[in-house]
Amino acid sequence: MVMPIELVASFRISASIIEDEPSSHLDLLKRLGQMGYDTEYVGYAGNLEDLEQAAERLDYGEVVGTLVGGKVAGFVWRHDRPEATKRVIEVKSHPGQARPALFAIVVEAVDIASHVDVAHLGGHDLDAMEGAGFFQLVVTESIEKNLPPEFVGRDEEKRIIQIFVPGKEAPLGELLARVHPVGLKALGGTSGNLTGQAPSTDRLGAAITSLNLGMYHIDVDGSPDLKQRGSYAIHRIVGGERSVIRPKK
């Protein structure tokens, strides 16, 4: 069953629990609330088409994503909007052997340094990571044959293609269009696990990691089920003196 995106005008931390929402999503909202963030629920996507519809509602330069502990963990954006693409290309990451240790994006006036726990950097200098982009896709034949091999690292167990784009030399928008010009349309995306644990052992980490172009379902034990393209929370990140997550009015 395809789950349509349902816009909720004012879902806040103090609201009653929505029983049919993924528990990891509720955990995320609770954690954000405890940190003092103003959060409102936007909805969650059941498939790629739902996500595309959500992207159509984005204002110029805005990004949809999730925050964990004040750090940007994953996001999607309109890569046909230059300002949004520019910000995504400014993502700071490190393509290490155990997947990227950090994702952070400049969103309006939000200070990256104030939102990044240096414990997640694995000894890497934040400034040295600037300009490295990362995203991942569930493997399909049509995607695989169009991928530039120099950007691909493969996780055979989960059949995920991981693509590392070194700085501004290869704009994410152009690369995405070449990989899957029809299905992805005007969307770009990244994901990251900021918990320091493997997704299979951390349900919240698994849910955050699922915020990517492949969108897989997170099973009850926290493992990805590639037979189902899953549902996950969609939030809007708006820059300011502090991060605010809210739906489009």
mmCIF file of C-alpha atoms in Angstrom:
data_model
loop_
_atom_site.group_PDB
_atom_site.id
_atom_site.type_symbol
_atom_site.label_atom_id
_atom_site.label_comp_id
_atom_site.label_asym_id
_atom_site.label_seq_id
_atom_site.Cartn_x
_atom_site.Cartn_y
_atom_site.Cartn_z
ATOM 1 C CA MET A 1 0.000 0.000 0.000
ATOM 2 C CA VAL A 2 1.372 3.397 -0.968
ATOM 3 C CA MET A 3 1.345 5.787 1.960
ATOM 4 C CA PRO A 4 0.576 9.321 0.792
ATOM 5 C CA ILE A 5 2.267 12.285 2.399
ATOM 6 C CA GLU A 6 -0.029 13.854 4.939
ATOM 7 C CA LEU A 7 0.758 17.442 5.845
ATOM 8 C CA VAL A 8 0.060 18.199 9.481
ATOM 9 C CA ALA A 9 -0.092 21.887 10.305
ATOM 10 C CA SER A 10 1.006 21.713 13.913
ATOM 11 C CA PHE A 11 2.415 18.445 15.206
ATOM 12 C CA ARG A 12 4.679 19.248 18.129
ATOM 13 C CA ILE A 13 6.561 17.258 20.723
ATOM 14 C CA SER A 14 3.795 17.798 23.261
ATOM 15 C CA ALA A 15 1.181 16.291 20.946
ATOM 16 C CA SER A 16 -0.149 12.812 21.600
ATOM 17 C CA ILE A 17 1.691 9.873 20.101
ATOM 18 C CA ILE A 18 0.595 8.849 16.617
ATOM 19 C CA GLU A 19 0.337 5.089 16.902
ATOM 20 C CA ASP A 20 0.927 4.236 13.252
ATOM 21 C CA GLU A 21 4.138 6.234 12.900
ATOM 22 C CA PRO A 22 7.555 4.511 12.916
ATOM 23 C CA SER A 23 8.877 4.368 16.473
ATOM 24 C CA SER A 24 12.257 5.662 15.328
ATOM 25 C CA HIS A 25 10.554 8.792 14.025
ATOM 26 C CA LEU A 26 8.864 9.390 17.358
ATOM 27 C CA ASP A 27 12.172 8.856 19.135
ATOM 28 C CA LEU A 28 13.727 11.472 16.880
ATOM 29 C CA LEU A 29 11.007 14.013 17.626
ATOM 30 C CA LYS A 30 11.315 13.401 21.367
ATOM 31 C CA ARG A 31 15.067 13.831 21.242
ATOM 32 C CA LEU A 32 14.795 17.081 19.309
ATOM 33 C CA GLY A 33 12.204 18.357 21.769
ATOM 34 C CA GLN A 34 14.440 17.572 24.723
ATOM 35 C CA MET A 35 17.171 19.614 23.070
ATOM 36 C CA GLY A 36 14.882 22.620 22.834
ATOM 37 C CA TYR A 37 14.213 22.529 19.091
ATOM 38 C CA ASP A 38 10.896 23.763 17.732
ATOM 39 C CA THR A 39 9.663 20.823 15.666
ATOM 40 C CA GLU A 40 6.597 20.195 13.583
ATOM 41 C CA TYR A 41 5.724 17.033 11.707
ATOM 42 C CA VAL A 42 5.519 17.171 7.926
ATOM 43 C CA GLY A 43 4.731 13.569 7.014
ATOM 44 C CA TYR A 44 6.486 10.494 5.774
ATOM 45 C CA ALA A 45 6.948 9.030 2.334
ATOM 46 C CA GLY A 46 5.976 5.525 1.303
ATOM 47 C CA ASN A 47 7.878 5.595 -1.978
ATOM 48 C CA LEU A 48 9.977 7.701 -4.309
ATOM 49 C CA GLU A 49 6.929 9.316 -5.911
ATOM 50 C CA ASP A 50 5.814 10.611 -2.504
ATOM 51 C CA LEU A 51 9.236 12.119 -1.989
ATOM 52 C CA GLU A 52 9.132 13.780 -5.399
ATOM 53 C CA GLN A 53 5.800 15.361 -4.514
ATOM 54 C CA ALA A 54 7.276 16.669 -1.287
ATOM 55 C CA ALA A 55 10.202 18.177 -3.166
ATOM 56 C CA GLU A 56 7.838 20.051 -5.453
ATOM 57 C CA ARG A 57 6.674 21.992 -2.409
ATOM 58 C CA LEU A 58 10.144 23.132 -1.444
ATOM 59 C CA ASP A 59 10.881 26.824 -1.519
ATOM 60 C CA TYR A 60 13.954 28.067 -3.317
ATOM 61 C CA GLY A 61 17.128 26.837 -1.675
ATOM 62 C CA GLU A 62 15.434 24.867 1.096
ATOM 63 C CA VAL A 63 16.373 21.352 2.114
ATOM 64 C CA VAL A 64 14.276 18.524 3.527
ATOM 65 C CA GLY A 65 16.084 16.353 6.035
ATOM 66 C CA THR A 66 16.496 15.078 9.563
ATOM 67 C CA LEU A 67 18.513 16.246 12.538
ATOM 68 C CA VAL A 68 19.971 13.973 15.222
ATOM 69 C CA GLY A 69 21.537 15.571 18.251
ATOM 70 C CA GLY A 70 21.673 18.882 16.406
ATOM 71 C CA LYS A 71 23.618 17.382 13.499
ATOM 72 C CA VAL A 72 22.222 17.142 10.000
ATOM 73 C CA ALA A 73 22.040 13.433 9.219
ATOM 74 C CA GLY A 74 20.375 13.158 5.813
ATOM 75 C CA PHE A 75 18.541 15.340 3.336
ATOM 76 C CA VAL A 76 17.039 15.697 -0.130
ATOM 77 C CA TRP A 77 16.837 18.828 -2.227
ATOM 78 C CA ARG A 78 15.859 20.291 -5.595
ATOM 79 C CA HIS A 79 19.053 20.074 -7.595
ATOM 80 C CA ASP A 80 17.465 22.150 -10.362
ATOM 81 C CA ARG A 81 17.602 25.088 -7.948
ATOM 82 C CA PRO A 82 21.172 26.390 -7.963
ATOM 83 C CA GLU A 83 21.258 27.760 -4.432
ATOM 84 C CA ALA A 84 20.084 24.461 -2.945
ATOM 85 C CA THR A 85 22.605 22.506 -4.993
ATOM 86 C CA LYS A 86 25.369 24.880 -3.956
ATOM 87 C CA ARG A 87 24.603 24.261 -0.305
ATOM 88 C CA VAL A 88 24.520 20.500 -0.770
ATOM 89 C CA ILE A 89 27.876 20.571 -2.543
ATOM 90 C CA GLU A 90 29.191 22.307 0.571
ATOM 91 C CA VAL A 91 28.469 19.155 2.571
ATOM 92 C CA LYS A 92 31.375 18.166 4.762
ATOM 93 C CA SER A 93 32.022 14.441 4.958
ATOM 94 C CA HIS A 94 34.770 11.870 5.125
ATOM 95 C CA PRO A 95 34.443 8.736 2.954
ATOM 96 C CA GLY A 96 36.049 6.358 5.418
ATOM 97 C CA GLN A 97 35.982 2.570 5.411
ATOM 98 C CA ALA A 98 33.081 2.487 7.887
ATOM 99 C CA ARG A 99 30.940 4.905 5.830
ATOM 100 C CA PRO A 100 31.064 8.656 6.247
ATOM 101 C CA ALA A 101 31.500 9.789 9.825
ATOM 102 C CA LEU A 102 29.922 13.191 9.381
ATOM 103 C CA PHE A 103 27.322 15.087 7.440
ATOM 104 C CA ALA A 104 26.721 18.771 7.971
ATOM 105 C CA ILE A 105 25.262 21.339 5.618
ATOM 106 C CA VAL A 106 25.285 25.103 5.651
ATOM 107 C CA VAL A 107 21.632 26.136 5.952
ATOM 108 C CA GLU A 108 21.172 29.891 6.065
ATOM 109 C CA ALA A 109 22.766 31.296 9.239
ATOM 110 C CA VAL A 110 23.210 28.035 11.146
ATOM 111 C CA ASP A 111 26.771 27.704 12.419
ATOM 112 C CA ILE A 112 28.085 24.287 11.388
ATOM 113 C CA ALA A 113 30.658 24.119 14.178
ATOM 114 C CA SER A 114 28.002 24.598 16.841
ATOM 115 C CA HIS A 115 26.025 21.623 15.514
ATOM 116 C CA VAL A 116 28.842 19.126 15.023
ATOM 117 C CA ASP A 117 30.075 16.879 17.819
ATOM 118 C CA VAL A 118 33.807 16.489 17.207
ATOM 119 C CA ALA A 119 33.555 12.959 18.618
ATOM 120 C CA HIS A 120 31.936 11.968 15.323
ATOM 121 C CA LEU A 121 34.800 13.258 13.206
ATOM 122 C CA GLY A 122 37.080 10.293 13.830
ATOM 123 C CA GLY A 123 40.089 12.557 14.214
ATOM 124 C CA HIS A 124 39.473 14.349 10.932
ATOM 125 C CA ASP A 125 39.652 18.099 10.656
ATOM 126 C CA LEU A 126 36.284 19.687 9.868
ATOM 127 C CA ASP A 127 37.750 22.262 7.486
ATOM 128 C CA ALA A 128 39.611 19.570 5.556
ATOM 129 C CA MET A 129 36.324 17.835 4.707
ATOM 130 C CA GLU A 130 34.762 20.758 2.897
ATOM 131 C CA GLY A 131 33.615 20.081 -0.637
ATOM 132 C CA ALA A 132 33.142 16.315 -0.398
ATOM 133 C CA GLY A 133 29.669 15.021 -1.234
ATOM 134 C CA PHE A 134 28.203 11.563 -0.708
ATOM 135 C CA PHE A 135 24.995 9.782 -1.563
ATOM 136 C CA GLN A 136 23.861 6.201 -2.039
ATOM 137 C CA LEU A 137 21.392 4.235 -4.127
ATOM 138 C CA VAL A 138 19.807 0.808 -3.952
ATOM 139 C CA VAL A 139 21.369 -1.167 -6.786
ATOM 140 C CA THR A 140 19.306 -1.629 -9.927
ATOM 141 C CA GLU A 141 20.566 -2.669 -13.343
ATOM 142 C CA SER A 142 19.657 0.657 -14.941
ATOM 143 C CA ILE A 143 21.499 2.605 -12.266
ATOM 144 C CA GLU A 144 24.529 0.346 -12.149
ATOM 145 C CA LYS A 145 25.309 0.565 -15.865
ATOM 146 C CA ASN A 146 25.307 4.375 -15.769
ATOM 147 C CA LEU A 147 27.512 4.884 -12.729
ATOM 148 C CA PRO A 148 30.991 6.344 -13.121
ATOM 149 C CA PRO A 149 33.194 3.631 -11.542
ATOM 150 C CA GLU A 150 35.654 6.075 -10.030
ATOM 151 C CA PHE A 151 32.911 7.347 -7.708
ATOM 152 C CA VAL A 152 31.511 3.993 -6.630
ATOM 153 C CA GLY A 153 32.132 1.886 -3.533
ATOM 154 C CA ARG A 154 29.808 -1.081 -3.096
ATOM 155 C CA ASP A 155 28.288 -2.671 -0.024
ATOM 156 C CA GLU A 156 27.550 -6.151 -1.377
ATOM 157 C CA GLU A 157 25.565 -7.293 1.641
ATOM 158 C CA LYS A 158 22.962 -4.559 1.349
ATOM 159 C CA ARG A 159 23.311 -4.019 -2.392
ATOM 160 C CA ILE A 160 23.818 -0.322 -1.883
ATOM 161 C CA ILE A 161 25.930 1.715 -4.274
ATOM 162 C CA GLN A 162 27.796 4.461 -2.475
ATOM 163 C CA ILE A 163 28.969 7.403 -4.551
ATOM 164 C CA PHE A 164 31.572 9.880 -3.377
ATOM 165 C CA VAL A 165 31.765 13.121 -5.311
ATOM 166 C CA PRO A 166 35.034 14.975 -4.686
ATOM 167 C CA GLY A 167 34.155 18.601 -4.245
ATOM 168 C CA LYS A 168 32.792 20.924 -6.886
ATOM 169 C CA GLU A 169 34.534 19.137 -9.737
ATOM 170 C CA ALA A 170 31.456 16.931 -10.290
ATOM 171 C CA PRO A 171 28.185 18.763 -9.495
ATOM 172 C CA LEU A 172 25.756 16.403 -7.791
ATOM 173 C CA GLY A 173 22.861 17.487 -9.981
ATOM 174 C CA GLU A 174 24.592 16.538 -13.224
ATOM 175 C CA LEU A 175 25.757 13.204 -11.839
ATOM 176 C CA LEU A 176 22.315 12.291 -10.539
ATOM 177 C CA ALA A 177 20.701 13.134 -13.853
ATOM 178 C CA ARG A 178 23.117 10.811 -15.638
ATOM 179 C CA VAL A 179 22.598 7.969 -13.179
ATOM 180 C CA HIS A 180 18.815 7.841 -13.293
ATOM 181 C CA PRO A 181 17.377 10.627 -15.488
ATOM 182 C CA VAL A 182 13.733 9.521 -15.337
ATOM 183 C CA GLY A 183 13.094 8.097 -11.889
ATOM 184 C CA LEU A 184 14.941 10.695 -9.874
ATOM 185 C CA LYS A 185 13.760 13.717 -11.855
ATOM 186 C CA ALA A 186 14.831 16.840 -9.967
ATOM 187 C CA LEU A 187 15.852 15.190 -6.719
ATOM 188 C CA GLY A 188 19.225 14.802 -5.118
ATOM 189 C CA GLY A 189 19.901 13.118 -1.805
ATOM 190 C CA THR A 190 22.431 12.093 0.809
ATOM 191 C CA SER A 191 22.390 10.055 3.981
ATOM 192 C CA GLY A 192 24.639 9.356 6.914
ATOM 193 C CA ASN A 193 24.792 7.376 10.137
ATOM 194 C CA LEU A 194 25.998 9.724 12.872
ATOM 195 C CA THR A 195 25.492 7.333 15.770
ATOM 196 C CA GLY A 196 28.853 5.603 15.543
ATOM 197 C CA GLN A 197 27.096 2.221 15.397
ATOM 198 C CA ALA A 198 26.172 -0.020 12.507
ATOM 199 C CA PRO A 199 22.579 0.548 11.344
ATOM 200 C CA SER A 200 21.675 -3.071 12.109
ATOM 201 C CA THR A 201 22.385 -2.495 15.800
ATOM 202 C CA ASP A 202 20.850 0.957 16.140
ATOM 203 C CA ARG A 203 17.269 1.515 15.000
ATOM 204 C CA LEU A 204 17.520 5.277 15.033
ATOM 205 C CA GLY A 205 20.750 5.123 13.096
ATOM 206 C CA ALA A 206 19.119 2.760 10.623
ATOM 207 C CA ALA A 207 16.165 5.084 10.151
ATOM 208 C CA ILE A 208 18.444 8.047 9.527
ATOM 209 C CA THR A 209 20.584 6.055 7.129
ATOM 210 C CA SER A 210 17.440 5.187 5.180
ATOM 211 C CA LEU A 211 17.025 8.836 4.242
ATOM 212 C CA ASN A 212 18.553 8.350 0.807
ATOM 213 C CA LEU A 213 17.576 7.909 -2.804
ATOM 214 C CA GLY A 214 17.105 4.160 -2.404
ATOM 215 C CA MET A 215 14.652 4.507 0.489
ATOM 216 C CA TYR A 216 14.560 1.033 1.978
ATOM 217 C CA HIS A 217 12.207 -0.181 4.674
ATOM 218 C CA ILE A 218 13.628 -0.584 8.190
ATOM 219 C CA ASP A 219 12.479 -3.899 9.617
ATOM 220 C CA VAL A 220 11.520 -4.442 13.260
ATOM 221 C CA ASP A 221 15.045 -5.438 14.265
ATOM 222 C CA GLY A 222 16.541 -2.386 12.612
ATOM 223 C CA SER A 223 17.755 -4.205 9.508
ATOM 224 C CA PRO A 224 16.962 -2.957 6.014
ATOM 225 C CA ASP A 225 14.405 -4.927 4.022
ATOM 226 C CA LEU A 226 15.189 -4.229 0.391
ATOM 227 C CA LYS A 227 11.955 -5.881 -0.766
ATOM 228 C CA GLN A 228 10.062 -2.913 0.598
ATOM 229 C CA ARG A 229 10.951 0.663 -0.152
ATOM 230 C CA GLY A 230 10.280 2.160 3.158
ATOM 231 C CA SER A 231 8.750 5.053 4.963
ATOM 232 C CA TYR A 232 10.619 7.658 6.927
ATOM 233 C CA ALA A 233 9.987 11.032 8.448
ATOM 234 C CA ILE A 234 10.250 14.128 6.275
ATOM 235 C CA HIS A 235 11.151 17.373 7.984
ATOM 236 C CA ARG A 236 11.930 20.841 6.742
ATOM 237 C CA ILE A 237 15.132 22.511 7.917
ATOM 238 C CA VAL A 238 15.041 26.299 8.006
ATOM 239 C CA GLY A 239 18.059 28.371 8.964
ATOM 240 C CA GLY A 240 18.055 30.992 11.677
ATOM 241 C CA GLU A 241 19.442 31.624 15.126
ATOM 242 C CA ARG A 242 18.596 28.023 15.910
ATOM 243 C CA SER A 243 17.439 25.205 13.672
ATOM 244 C CA VAL A 244 13.677 24.973 13.211
ATOM 245 C CA ILE A 245 11.931 22.022 11.611
ATOM 246 C CA ARG A 246 8.490 22.903 10.324
ATOM 247 C CA PRO A 247 6.060 22.106 7.509
ATOM 248 C CA LYS A 248 5.276 24.410 4.625
ATOM 249 C CA LYS A 249 2.129 26.383 5.428
#
